[in-house]
mmCIF file of C-alpha atoms and ligand atoms in Angstrom:
data_model
loop_
_atom_site.group_PDB
_atom_site.id
_atom_site.type_symbol
_atom_site.label_atom_id
_atom_site.label_comp_id
_atom_site.label_asym_id
_atom_site.label_seq_id
_atom_site.Cartn_x
_atom_site.Cartn_y
_atom_site.Cartn_z
ATOM 1 C CA MET A 21 -11.592 32.624 -30.691
ATOM 2 C CA ALA A 22 -9.345 29.935 -32.206
ATOM 3 C CA PRO A 23 -10.833 28.427 -35.383
ATOM 4 C CA ILE A 24 -12.445 25.038 -34.901
ATOM 5 C CA LYS A 25 -10.278 22.287 -36.358
ATOM 6 C CA GLU A 26 -12.063 19.959 -38.752
ATOM 7 C CA ASP A 27 -11.171 16.899 -36.675
ATOM 8 C CA ASN A 28 -14.197 15.184 -35.175
ATOM 9 C CA LEU A 29 -12.820 11.738 -34.413
ATOM 10 C CA THR A 30 -15.780 9.822 -32.987
ATOM 11 C CA ALA A 31 -16.294 6.379 -31.376
ATOM 12 C CA VAL A 32 -19.102 4.552 -33.159
ATOM 13 C CA LEU A 33 -20.622 1.227 -32.104
ATOM 14 C CA TYR A 34 -21.473 -0.717 -35.259
ATOM 15 C CA GLY A 35 -22.539 -3.975 -33.634
ATOM 16 C CA ILE A 36 -21.463 -6.579 -31.134
ATOM 17 C CA ASN A 37 -17.753 -6.190 -30.304
ATOM 18 C CA ASP A 38 -17.393 -3.699 -33.136
ATOM 19 C CA ILE A 39 -16.426 -0.146 -32.119
ATOM 20 C CA ARG A 40 -14.816 1.965 -34.819
ATOM 21 C CA LEU A 41 -13.190 5.359 -34.721
ATOM 22 C CA GLU A 42 -14.185 7.515 -37.624
ATOM 23 C CA GLN A 43 -14.431 11.116 -38.690
ATOM 24 C CA ARG A 44 -17.901 12.658 -38.488
ATOM 25 C CA PRO A 45 -18.977 16.183 -39.470
ATOM 26 C CA ILE A 46 -18.772 18.730 -36.643
ATOM 27 C CA PRO A 47 -22.421 19.337 -35.654
ATOM 28 C CA VAL A 48 -23.951 22.814 -35.712
ATOM 29 C CA PRO A 49 -25.634 24.089 -32.527
ATOM 30 C CA GLY A 50 -29.253 25.261 -32.656
ATOM 31 C CA ASP A 51 -30.313 28.531 -31.010
ATOM 32 C CA ASN A 52 -30.663 26.930 -27.545
ATOM 33 C CA ASP A 53 -27.666 24.612 -27.838
ATOM 34 C CA VAL A 54 -23.938 24.687 -27.307
ATOM 35 C CA LEU A 55 -21.206 23.088 -29.377
ATOM 36 C CA LEU A 56 -18.842 21.338 -26.979
ATOM 37 C CA ARG A 57 -15.261 20.300 -27.402
ATOM 38 C CA MET A 58 -15.506 17.021 -25.573
ATOM 39 C CA GLU A 59 -13.181 16.298 -22.662
ATOM 40 C CA SER A 60 -13.683 13.350 -20.260
ATOM 41 C CA VAL A 61 -16.107 10.525 -21.057
ATOM 42 C CA GLY A 62 -16.497 7.662 -18.560
ATOM 43 C CA ILE A 63 -17.386 4.134 -19.614
ATOM 44 C CA CYS A 64 -20.692 3.025 -18.060
ATOM 45 C CA GLY A 65 -21.912 -0.549 -17.640
ATOM 46 C CA SER A 66 -24.622 0.162 -20.220
ATOM 47 C CA ASP A 67 -22.002 1.129 -22.850
ATOM 48 C CA VAL A 68 -20.250 -2.188 -22.198
ATOM 49 C CA HIS A 69 -23.574 -4.049 -22.383
ATOM 50 C CA TYR A 70 -24.426 -2.524 -25.781
ATOM 51 C CA LEU A 71 -20.936 -3.482 -26.995
ATOM 52 C CA THR A 72 -21.090 -7.093 -25.823
ATOM 53 C CA ARG A 73 -24.825 -7.844 -26.304
ATOM 54 C CA GLY A 74 -26.044 -5.196 -28.753
ATOM 55 C CA GLU A 75 -29.111 -4.485 -26.630
ATOM 56 C CA ILE A 76 -30.537 -3.735 -23.205
ATOM 57 C CA GLY A 77 -34.157 -4.864 -22.872
ATOM 58 C CA PRO A 78 -36.149 -3.239 -25.681
ATOM 59 C CA PHE A 79 -33.278 -0.922 -26.691
ATOM 60 C CA VAL A 80 -31.450 -2.534 -29.595
ATOM 61 C CA VAL A 81 -28.475 -1.139 -31.535
ATOM 62 C CA LYS A 82 -29.880 -1.411 -35.058
ATOM 63 C CA GLN A 83 -27.869 1.379 -36.673
ATOM 64 C CA PRO A 84 -24.329 2.541 -35.904
ATOM 65 C CA MET A 85 -24.495 4.515 -32.645
ATOM 66 C CA ILE A 86 -21.989 6.908 -31.104
ATOM 67 C CA ILE A 87 -21.235 5.585 -27.628
ATOM 68 C CA GLY A 88 -20.797 7.436 -24.287
ATOM 69 C CA HIS A 89 -22.966 9.424 -21.873
ATOM 70 C CA GLU A 90 -20.903 10.203 -18.730
ATOM 71 C CA ALA A 91 -19.241 13.318 -20.023
ATOM 72 C CA SER A 92 -17.788 16.777 -19.651
ATOM 73 C CA GLY A 93 -16.776 19.309 -22.294
ATOM 74 C CA THR A 94 -15.593 22.835 -22.981
ATOM 75 C CA VAL A 95 -17.946 25.248 -24.719
ATOM 76 C CA ALA A 96 -16.723 26.004 -28.255
ATOM 77 C CA LYS A 97 -19.788 27.879 -29.626
ATOM 78 C CA ILE A 98 -23.130 28.990 -28.242
ATOM 79 C CA GLY A 99 -26.528 29.313 -29.905
ATOM 80 C CA LYS A 100 -28.011 32.799 -30.087
ATOM 81 C CA ASN A 101 -30.438 32.325 -27.155
ATOM 82 C CA VAL A 102 -27.834 30.941 -24.742
ATOM 83 C CA LYS A 103 -27.139 33.340 -21.890
ATOM 84 C CA HIS A 104 -25.620 31.343 -19.029
ATOM 85 C CA LEU A 105 -22.597 29.922 -20.879
ATOM 86 C CA LYS A 106 -19.794 31.343 -22.998
ATOM 87 C CA PRO A 107 -17.008 29.838 -25.108
ATOM 88 C CA GLY A 108 -14.279 28.444 -22.875
ATOM 89 C CA ASP A 109 -16.609 27.458 -20.024
ATOM 90 C CA ARG A 110 -16.028 23.930 -18.758
ATOM 91 C CA VAL A 111 -19.289 22.024 -18.260
ATOM 92 C CA ALA A 112 -20.745 18.735 -17.058
ATOM 93 C CA ILE A 113 -23.266 17.334 -19.537
ATOM 94 C CA GLU A 114 -26.545 15.934 -18.222
ATOM 95 C CA PRO A 115 -27.128 13.368 -20.976
ATOM 96 C CA GLY A 116 -30.928 13.064 -21.016
ATOM 97 C CA VAL A 117 -32.950 15.918 -22.517
ATOM 98 C CA PRO A 118 -36.681 15.427 -21.914
ATOM 99 C CA CYS A 119 -39.623 16.747 -23.975
ATOM 100 C CA ARG A 120 -40.309 19.514 -21.412
ATOM 101 C CA ILE A 121 -44.080 19.472 -22.063
ATOM 102 C CA CYS A 122 -45.472 16.135 -20.826
ATOM 103 C CA SER A 123 -47.006 15.776 -17.357
ATOM 104 C CA PHE A 124 -43.844 14.153 -15.972
ATOM 105 C CA CYS A 125 -41.661 16.997 -17.210
ATOM 106 C CA LYS A 126 -44.089 19.559 -15.799
ATOM 107 C CA GLU A 127 -44.049 17.807 -12.405
ATOM 108 C CA GLY A 128 -40.245 17.842 -12.378
ATOM 109 C CA ARG A 129 -40.003 14.062 -12.714
ATOM 110 C CA TYR A 130 -38.523 14.375 -16.183
ATOM 111 C CA ASN A 131 -36.582 11.106 -15.842
ATOM 112 C CA LEU A 132 -39.969 9.457 -16.480
ATOM 113 C CA CYS A 133 -40.587 11.428 -19.707
ATOM 114 C CA PRO A 134 -41.442 8.854 -22.403
ATOM 115 C CA ASP A 135 -39.854 11.052 -25.066
ATOM 116 C CA VAL A 136 -36.543 11.761 -23.335
ATOM 117 C CA ILE A 137 -33.557 11.863 -25.673
ATOM 118 C CA PHE A 138 -30.812 10.120 -23.729
ATOM 119 C CA CYS A 139 -27.254 9.855 -25.037
ATOM 120 C CA ALA A 140 -26.144 6.399 -26.188
ATOM 121 C CA THR A 141 -29.540 4.770 -25.714
ATOM 122 C CA PRO A 142 -30.395 3.483 -29.206
ATOM 123 C CA PRO A 143 -31.318 5.040 -31.558
ATOM 124 C CA VAL A 144 -29.926 8.212 -29.885
ATOM 125 C CA HIS A 145 -26.210 8.911 -30.345
ATOM 126 C CA GLY A 146 -23.893 9.404 -27.384
ATOM 127 C CA ASN A 147 -21.100 11.926 -27.002
ATOM 128 C CA LEU A 148 -17.743 10.177 -27.263
ATOM 129 C CA GLY A 149 -16.268 12.316 -30.030
ATOM 130 C CA ARG A 150 -14.115 15.396 -30.325
ATOM 131 C CA TYR A 151 -17.219 17.588 -30.793
ATOM 132 C CA TYR A 152 -20.813 17.247 -29.691
ATOM 133 C CA VAL A 153 -23.905 19.512 -29.583
ATOM 134 C CA HIS A 154 -26.150 19.543 -26.474
ATOM 135 C CA ALA A 155 -29.059 21.562 -25.063
ATOM 136 C CA ALA A 156 -27.401 24.429 -23.176
ATOM 137 C CA ASP A 157 -29.718 24.166 -20.162
ATOM 138 C CA PHE A 158 -28.564 20.578 -19.614
ATOM 139 C CA CYS A 159 -24.951 21.742 -19.296
ATOM 140 C CA PHE A 160 -23.627 22.704 -15.848
ATOM 141 C CA LYS A 161 -20.737 25.147 -15.638
ATOM 142 C CA LEU A 162 -17.956 23.710 -13.500
ATOM 143 C CA PRO A 163 -16.311 25.957 -10.919
ATOM 144 C CA ASP A 164 -12.488 26.181 -11.120
ATOM 145 C CA ASN A 165 -12.013 23.669 -8.294
ATOM 146 C CA VAL A 166 -13.945 20.909 -10.096
ATOM 147 C CA SER A 167 -11.994 18.949 -12.708
ATOM 148 C CA LEU A 168 -13.264 17.708 -16.075
ATOM 149 C CA ASP A 169 -13.061 14.094 -14.829
ATOM 150 C CA GLU A 170 -15.203 15.062 -11.841
ATOM 151 C CA GLY A 171 -17.598 16.772 -14.266
ATOM 152 C CA ALA A 172 -18.025 13.471 -16.124
ATOM 153 C CA LEU A 173 -18.466 11.621 -12.814
ATOM 154 C CA LEU A 174 -21.446 13.838 -11.927
ATOM 155 C CA GLU A 175 -23.450 11.483 -14.150
ATOM 156 C CA PRO A 176 -23.143 8.327 -12.012
ATOM 157 C CA LEU A 177 -23.063 10.523 -8.891
ATOM 158 C CA SER A 178 -26.482 11.899 -9.844
ATOM 159 C CA VAL A 179 -27.849 8.349 -9.763
ATOM 160 C CA GLY A 180 -26.610 8.062 -6.166
ATOM 161 C CA VAL A 181 -28.076 11.470 -5.285
ATOM 162 C CA HIS A 182 -31.432 10.511 -6.775
ATOM 163 C CA GLY A 183 -31.416 7.213 -4.876
ATOM 164 C CA CYS A 184 -30.594 8.897 -1.550
ATOM 165 C CA LYS A 185 -33.299 11.550 -2.080
ATOM 166 C CA ARG A 186 -35.903 8.895 -2.866
ATOM 167 C CA ALA A 187 -34.749 6.842 0.122
ATOM 168 C CA GLY A 188 -35.210 9.879 2.377
ATOM 169 C CA ILE A 189 -31.704 9.509 3.811
ATOM 170 C CA THR A 190 -31.073 12.070 6.511
ATOM 171 C CA VAL A 191 -29.006 12.698 9.636
ATOM 172 C CA GLY A 192 -28.756 9.455 11.594
ATOM 173 C CA SER A 193 -29.954 7.098 8.862
ATOM 174 C CA ILE A 194 -28.527 3.589 9.047
ATOM 175 C CA VAL A 195 -27.898 2.415 5.514
ATOM 176 C CA LEU A 196 -27.100 -0.849 3.755
ATOM 177 C CA VAL A 197 -25.643 -0.508 0.238
ATOM 178 C CA LEU A 198 -25.484 -3.692 -1.825
ATOM 179 C CA GLY A 199 -22.745 -3.738 -4.449
ATOM 180 C CA ALA A 200 -19.519 -1.707 -4.463
ATOM 181 C CA GLY A 201 -19.248 -1.009 -8.188
ATOM 182 C CA PRO A 202 -19.270 2.645 -9.348
ATOM 183 C CA ILE A 203 -22.974 3.124 -8.520
ATOM 184 C CA GLY A 204 -22.709 1.403 -5.125
ATOM 185 C CA LEU A 205 -19.674 3.522 -4.245
ATOM 186 C CA VAL A 206 -21.265 6.854 -5.221
ATOM 187 C CA THR A 207 -24.452 5.841 -3.414
ATOM 188 C CA MET A 208 -22.459 5.036 -0.263
ATOM 189 C CA MET A 209 -20.651 8.400 -0.447
ATOM 190 C CA CYS A 210 -23.920 10.280 -1.005
ATOM 191 C CA ALA A 211 -25.545 8.486 1.933
ATOM 192 C CA LYS A 212 -22.684 9.675 4.170
ATOM 193 C CA ALA A 213 -22.938 13.211 2.751
ATOM 194 C CA PHE A 214 -26.703 13.223 3.396
ATOM 195 C CA GLY A 215 -25.970 12.524 7.078
ATOM 196 C CA ALA A 216 -26.175 8.743 7.443
ATOM 197 C CA SER A 217 -24.501 7.748 10.698
ATOM 198 C CA LYS A 218 -23.601 4.217 9.610
ATOM 199 C CA VAL A 219 -23.208 2.779 6.123
ATOM 200 C CA LEU A 220 -22.437 -0.871 5.479
ATOM 201 C CA ILE A 221 -21.495 -1.789 1.917
ATOM 202 C CA THR A 222 -21.250 -5.299 0.496
ATOM 203 C CA ASP A 223 -19.561 -6.881 -2.499
ATOM 204 C CA VAL A 224 -18.171 -10.178 -3.697
ATOM 205 C CA PHE A 225 -14.762 -8.668 -4.448
ATOM 206 C CA ASP A 226 -12.258 -7.753 -1.809
ATOM 207 C CA HIS A 227 -10.563 -4.984 -3.832
ATOM 208 C CA ARG A 228 -13.859 -3.126 -4.198
ATOM 209 C CA LEU A 229 -14.527 -3.325 -0.457
ATOM 210 C CA LYS A 230 -11.031 -2.005 0.226
ATOM 211 C CA LEU A 231 -11.758 1.027 -1.975
ATOM 212 C CA ALA A 232 -15.158 1.460 -0.299
ATOM 213 C CA LYS A 233 -13.425 1.686 3.086
ATOM 214 C CA GLU A 234 -10.980 4.272 1.726
ATOM 215 C CA LEU A 235 -13.933 6.278 0.403
ATOM 216 C CA GLY A 236 -15.643 6.388 3.797
ATOM 217 C CA ALA A 237 -17.739 3.241 4.273
ATOM 218 C CA ASP A 238 -18.164 2.523 7.981
ATOM 219 C CA TYR A 239 -18.435 -1.235 7.494
ATOM 220 C CA THR A 240 -17.909 -3.724 4.699
ATOM 221 C CA LEU A 241 -19.205 -7.247 4.253
ATOM 222 C CA GLN A 242 -17.897 -9.710 1.687
ATOM 223 C CA ILE A 243 -20.703 -11.703 0.078
ATOM 224 C CA ASN A 244 -20.475 -15.432 -0.458
ATOM 225 C CA VAL A 245 -22.841 -16.064 -3.365
ATOM 226 C CA ASP A 246 -23.818 -19.442 -1.875
ATOM 227 C CA ALA A 247 -24.854 -17.986 1.497
ATOM 228 C CA SER A 248 -28.558 -17.872 2.385
ATOM 229 C CA THR A 249 -30.159 -14.442 2.462
ATOM 230 C CA ASP A 250 -31.308 -15.125 6.049
ATOM 231 C CA ASP A 251 -27.711 -15.700 7.146
ATOM 232 C CA LEU A 252 -26.553 -12.593 5.265
ATOM 233 C CA ALA A 253 -29.329 -10.495 6.842
ATOM 234 C CA LYS A 254 -28.212 -11.699 10.295
ATOM 235 C CA LYS A 255 -24.620 -10.694 9.518
ATOM 236 C CA VAL A 256 -25.714 -7.249 8.274
ATOM 237 C CA ILE A 257 -27.737 -6.605 11.435
ATOM 238 C CA GLU A 258 -24.937 -7.890 13.673
ATOM 239 C CA THR A 259 -22.385 -5.617 11.961
ATOM 240 C CA LEU A 260 -24.557 -2.501 12.044
ATOM 241 C CA GLY A 261 -25.748 -3.180 15.589
ATOM 242 C CA SER A 262 -29.330 -2.752 14.363
ATOM 243 C CA GLU A 263 -31.411 -3.215 11.233
ATOM 244 C CA PRO A 264 -30.756 -0.648 8.496
ATOM 245 C CA ASN A 265 -33.682 1.710 8.002
ATOM 246 C CA VAL A 266 -32.649 2.084 4.361
ATOM 247 C CA SER A 267 -31.289 -0.609 2.019
ATOM 248 C CA MET A 268 -30.125 0.270 -1.484
ATOM 249 C CA ASP A 269 -29.484 -2.436 -4.022
ATOM 250 C CA CYS A 270 -26.900 -1.335 -6.581
ATOM 251 C CA CYS A 271 -26.275 -4.608 -8.387
ATOM 252 C CA GLY A 272 -29.613 -6.145 -9.399
ATOM 253 C CA ALA A 273 -28.705 -9.694 -8.356
ATOM 254 C CA GLN A 274 -31.692 -11.624 -6.994
ATOM 255 C CA GLN A 275 -29.822 -12.619 -3.818
ATOM 256 C CA MET A 276 -29.064 -8.958 -3.061
ATOM 257 C CA VAL A 277 -32.572 -7.671 -3.799
ATOM 258 C CA GLN A 278 -33.887 -10.326 -1.418
ATOM 259 C CA LEU A 279 -31.321 -9.287 1.178
ATOM 260 C CA ALA A 280 -32.374 -5.625 0.820
ATOM 261 C CA MET A 281 -35.967 -6.529 1.631
ATOM 262 C CA LYS A 282 -35.196 -8.950 4.472
ATOM 263 C CA ALA A 283 -32.587 -6.824 6.256
ATOM 264 C CA THR A 284 -34.502 -3.516 6.207
ATOM 265 C CA LYS A 285 -36.076 -2.433 9.490
ATOM 266 C CA SER A 286 -39.886 -2.433 9.704
ATOM 267 C CA GLY A 287 -41.186 0.872 8.354
ATOM 268 C CA GLY A 288 -37.992 1.423 6.343
ATOM 269 C CA VAL A 289 -37.251 1.677 2.629
ATOM 270 C CA ALA A 290 -35.654 -0.727 0.157
ATOM 271 C CA VAL A 291 -34.444 1.207 -2.890
ATOM 272 C CA LEU A 292 -33.676 -0.741 -6.049
ATOM 273 C CA ILE A 293 -31.122 0.943 -8.309
ATOM 274 C CA GLY A 294 -29.438 -2.050 -9.919
ATOM 275 C CA MET A 295 -31.074 -3.681 -12.916
ATOM 276 C CA GLY A 296 -30.759 -7.417 -13.281
ATOM 277 C CA GLN A 297 -33.217 -9.955 -14.618
ATOM 278 C CA ASN A 298 -36.707 -8.773 -15.558
ATOM 279 C CA GLU A 299 -38.294 -11.202 -13.140
ATOM 280 C CA VAL A 300 -36.925 -12.109 -9.734
ATOM 281 C CA THR A 301 -38.378 -13.977 -6.754
ATOM 282 C CA LEU A 302 -38.888 -11.663 -3.785
ATOM 283 C CA PRO A 303 -39.761 -12.175 -0.105
ATOM 284 C CA LEU A 304 -42.813 -9.936 -0.577
ATOM 285 C CA THR A 305 -44.696 -10.996 2.560
ATOM 286 C CA SER A 306 -41.710 -10.136 4.757
ATOM 287 C CA ALA A 307 -41.709 -6.642 3.228
ATOM 288 C CA LEU A 308 -45.451 -5.987 3.296
ATOM 289 C CA ILE A 309 -46.210 -7.196 6.832
ATOM 290 C CA ARG A 310 -43.425 -4.927 8.062
ATOM 291 C CA GLU A 311 -44.345 -1.947 5.840
ATOM 292 C CA VAL A 312 -40.995 -1.887 4.083
ATOM 293 C CA ASP A 313 -41.484 0.433 1.111
ATOM 294 C CA ILE A 314 -39.956 -0.769 -2.151
ATOM 295 C CA LYS A 315 -38.873 2.033 -4.484
ATOM 296 C CA GLY A 316 -37.332 1.912 -7.945
ATOM 297 C CA ILE A 317 -34.775 4.342 -9.317
ATOM 298 C CA PHE A 318 -34.630 5.395 -12.952
ATOM 299 C CA ARG A 319 -31.652 7.613 -13.717
ATOM 300 C CA TYR A 320 -32.206 11.028 -12.025
ATOM 301 C CA ALA A 321 -34.088 14.324 -12.308
ATOM 302 C CA ASN A 322 -32.984 17.692 -10.955
ATOM 303 C CA ASP A 323 -30.029 16.008 -9.267
ATOM 304 C CA TYR A 324 -27.039 17.284 -11.283
ATOM 305 C CA GLN A 325 -26.802 20.546 -9.327
ATOM 306 C CA THR A 326 -26.831 18.660 -6.012
ATOM 307 C CA ALA A 327 -24.142 16.311 -7.327
ATOM 308 C CA LEU A 328 -22.046 19.297 -8.425
ATOM 309 C CA ASP A 329 -22.479 21.020 -5.038
ATOM 310 C CA LEU A 330 -21.402 17.836 -3.219
ATOM 311 C CA VAL A 331 -18.199 17.662 -5.283
ATOM 312 C CA ALA A 332 -17.441 21.421 -5.306
ATOM 313 C CA SER A 333 -17.853 21.641 -1.522
ATOM 314 C CA GLY A 334 -15.603 18.622 -0.946
ATOM 315 C CA LYS A 335 -18.388 16.658 0.764
ATOM 316 C CA VAL A 336 -17.988 13.871 -1.779
ATOM 317 C CA ASN A 337 -14.693 12.886 -3.392
ATOM 318 C CA VAL A 338 -15.290 10.959 -6.605
ATOM 319 C CA LYS A 339 -11.730 11.268 -7.949
ATOM 320 C CA PRO A 340 -10.476 7.908 -6.575
ATOM 321 C CA LEU A 341 -13.122 6.108 -8.637
ATOM 322 C CA VAL A 342 -11.079 6.717 -11.786
ATOM 323 C CA THR A 343 -8.660 3.811 -12.109
ATOM 324 C CA HIS A 344 -7.813 3.999 -15.829
ATOM 325 C CA HIS A 345 -7.271 6.730 -18.434
ATOM 326 C CA PHE A 346 -7.277 6.348 -22.232
ATOM 327 C CA LYS A 347 -7.159 8.731 -25.179
ATOM 328 C CA ILE A 348 -10.112 8.598 -27.582
ATOM 329 C CA GLU A 349 -7.780 6.984 -30.136
ATOM 330 C CA GLU A 350 -7.459 4.083 -27.640
ATOM 331 C CA THR A 351 -11.223 3.573 -27.237
ATOM 332 C CA VAL A 352 -11.107 -0.072 -28.368
ATOM 333 C CA ASP A 353 -8.444 -0.832 -25.710
ATOM 334 C CA ALA A 354 -10.449 1.091 -23.112
ATOM 335 C CA PHE A 355 -13.522 -1.055 -23.782
ATOM 336 C CA GLU A 356 -11.442 -4.250 -23.811
ATOM 337 C CA THR A 357 -10.177 -3.240 -20.362
ATOM 338 C CA ALA A 358 -13.790 -2.814 -19.232
ATOM 339 C CA VAL A 359 -15.108 -6.030 -20.804
ATOM 340 C CA LYS A 360 -12.255 -8.200 -19.478
ATOM 341 C CA SER A 361 -11.926 -6.274 -16.177
ATOM 342 C CA LEU A 362 -8.200 -5.891 -16.821
ATOM 343 C CA GLY A 363 -6.485 -4.415 -13.758
ATOM 344 C CA ASN A 364 -9.691 -4.349 -11.662
ATOM 345 C CA PRO A 365 -11.173 -1.191 -13.179
ATOM 346 C CA VAL A 366 -13.719 0.883 -11.295
ATOM 347 C CA LYS A 367 -14.203 3.851 -13.629
ATOM 348 C CA ILE A 368 -12.420 4.046 -16.963
ATOM 349 C CA MET A 369 -12.119 7.565 -18.359
ATOM 350 C CA ILE A 370 -11.639 8.317 -22.053
ATOM 351 C CA HIS A 371 -10.219 11.698 -23.045
ATOM 352 C CA ALA A 372 -11.508 13.201 -26.265
ATOM 353 C CA ASN A 373 -9.443 16.393 -26.289
ATOM 354 C CA PRO A 374 -6.270 15.846 -28.367
ATOM 355 C CA GLU A 375 -4.412 18.101 -25.920
ATOM 356 C CA TRP A 376 -5.151 15.849 -22.933
ATOM 357 C CA LYS A 377 -1.970 14.697 -21.154
ATOM 358 C CA ASP A 378 -1.588 11.719 -18.851
HETATM 359 O O1 572 B 11 -26.238 6.533 -16.508
HETATM 360 C C1 572 B 11 -27.533 6.233 -16.700
HETATM 361 C C2 572 B 11 -27.662 4.780 -16.788
HETATM 362 N N1 572 B 11 -28.848 4.240 -16.636
HETATM 363 C C3 572 B 11 -28.947 2.907 -16.673
HETATM 364 C C4 572 B 11 -27.848 2.113 -16.879
HETATM 365 C C5 572 B 11 -26.649 2.751 -17.058
HETATM 366 N N2 572 B 11 -26.559 4.077 -17.015
HETATM 367 N N3 572 B 11 -30.198 2.350 -16.526
HETATM 368 C C6 572 B 11 -30.404 0.927 -16.627
HETATM 369 C C7 572 B 11 -30.954 0.591 -17.982
HETATM 370 N N4 572 B 11 -32.130 1.408 -18.261
HETATM 371 S S1 572 B 11 -33.102 0.927 -19.471
HETATM 372 O O2 572 B 11 -34.361 1.558 -19.287
HETATM 373 N N5 572 B 11 -32.455 1.459 -20.833
HETATM 374 C C8 572 B 11 -31.421 0.745 -21.445
HETATM 375 C C9 572 B 11 -32.875 2.669 -21.372
HETATM 376 O O3 572 B 11 -33.144 -0.491 -19.474
HETATM 377 C C10 572 B 11 -31.956 2.827 -18.071
HETATM 378 C C11 572 B 11 -31.384 3.118 -16.700
HETATM 379 ZN ZN1 ZN B 12 -24.753 5.137 -17.304
#
């Protein structure tokens, strides 16, 4: 095996609007870990939020934190107990490693584990560096037909998979997806892959709806932020030809959460994936007298393999989500592109491997 070069250029968030690239020691894997040469790392909305605000809810960047959690890598070294991976394997990295012993972990709902260690959620470091150590059993070997960018995109795709599983989407479901950002788009594609017969996706921006159509949305609806939710619900129902039996909010805006609850068919499900304000006003009576179930989504659990199968089988094509590529040396530019929405980015990918070529 080629010797490991002592270059571990790493992107560290020091504070608001202050990302620095610096050399860090190459970490040493424990017995159940792998050392990864990092490859593709996508920029998530939460990374941008920590950069511009320094916090999300109770999670505050108090010490310098390595950024990034949507990632893939190539195995450089394995710990002595690791059996399912070998050096050279390309893997997708599931970024949250739970405690494995609490009741949530034992029930398989490990996304609810209070002690989960989740990349780039302060004070836990992320993985945007040349090298990174991760629990081997939270690394998924990529088959030859799945690229390293797709491996990184399994992270947001897993959110969509989790949402569709919790929504109970199946053959013939009629689905409303609110918001055509990365999460809305993967959710729409998952809904189709799960068998939904009609999916309508909404957004404020035309360019996002155009991409949604290209990715397989049956219908799109442009949202006027001044429109009443009753009028929007009428439009949704008119376009779909019936009420959706599942609505999935992927933006967190009050107007859209209200629309999700009002538009959903009696007996259906409104799934809330987007996170906006802590407190919003909701048309609760409309939901409860019609037995519309309201479900929240928090990341994902046991969904990476499904996401990988969807991509490997060609049932979901996430590649067109990537609109921009940067080298790790250009991380500051990559984040500026995200913050200022330069060139209408959907997913910005940063490449940590010095051998990566455009
Ligand atoms: O990719 C996982 C992910 N989860 C997000 C946001 C972005 N990416 N969530 C919204 C914010 N919460 S949080 O609980 N938190 C910052 C830990 O408010 C996590 C889920
Ligand atoms: Zn994320």
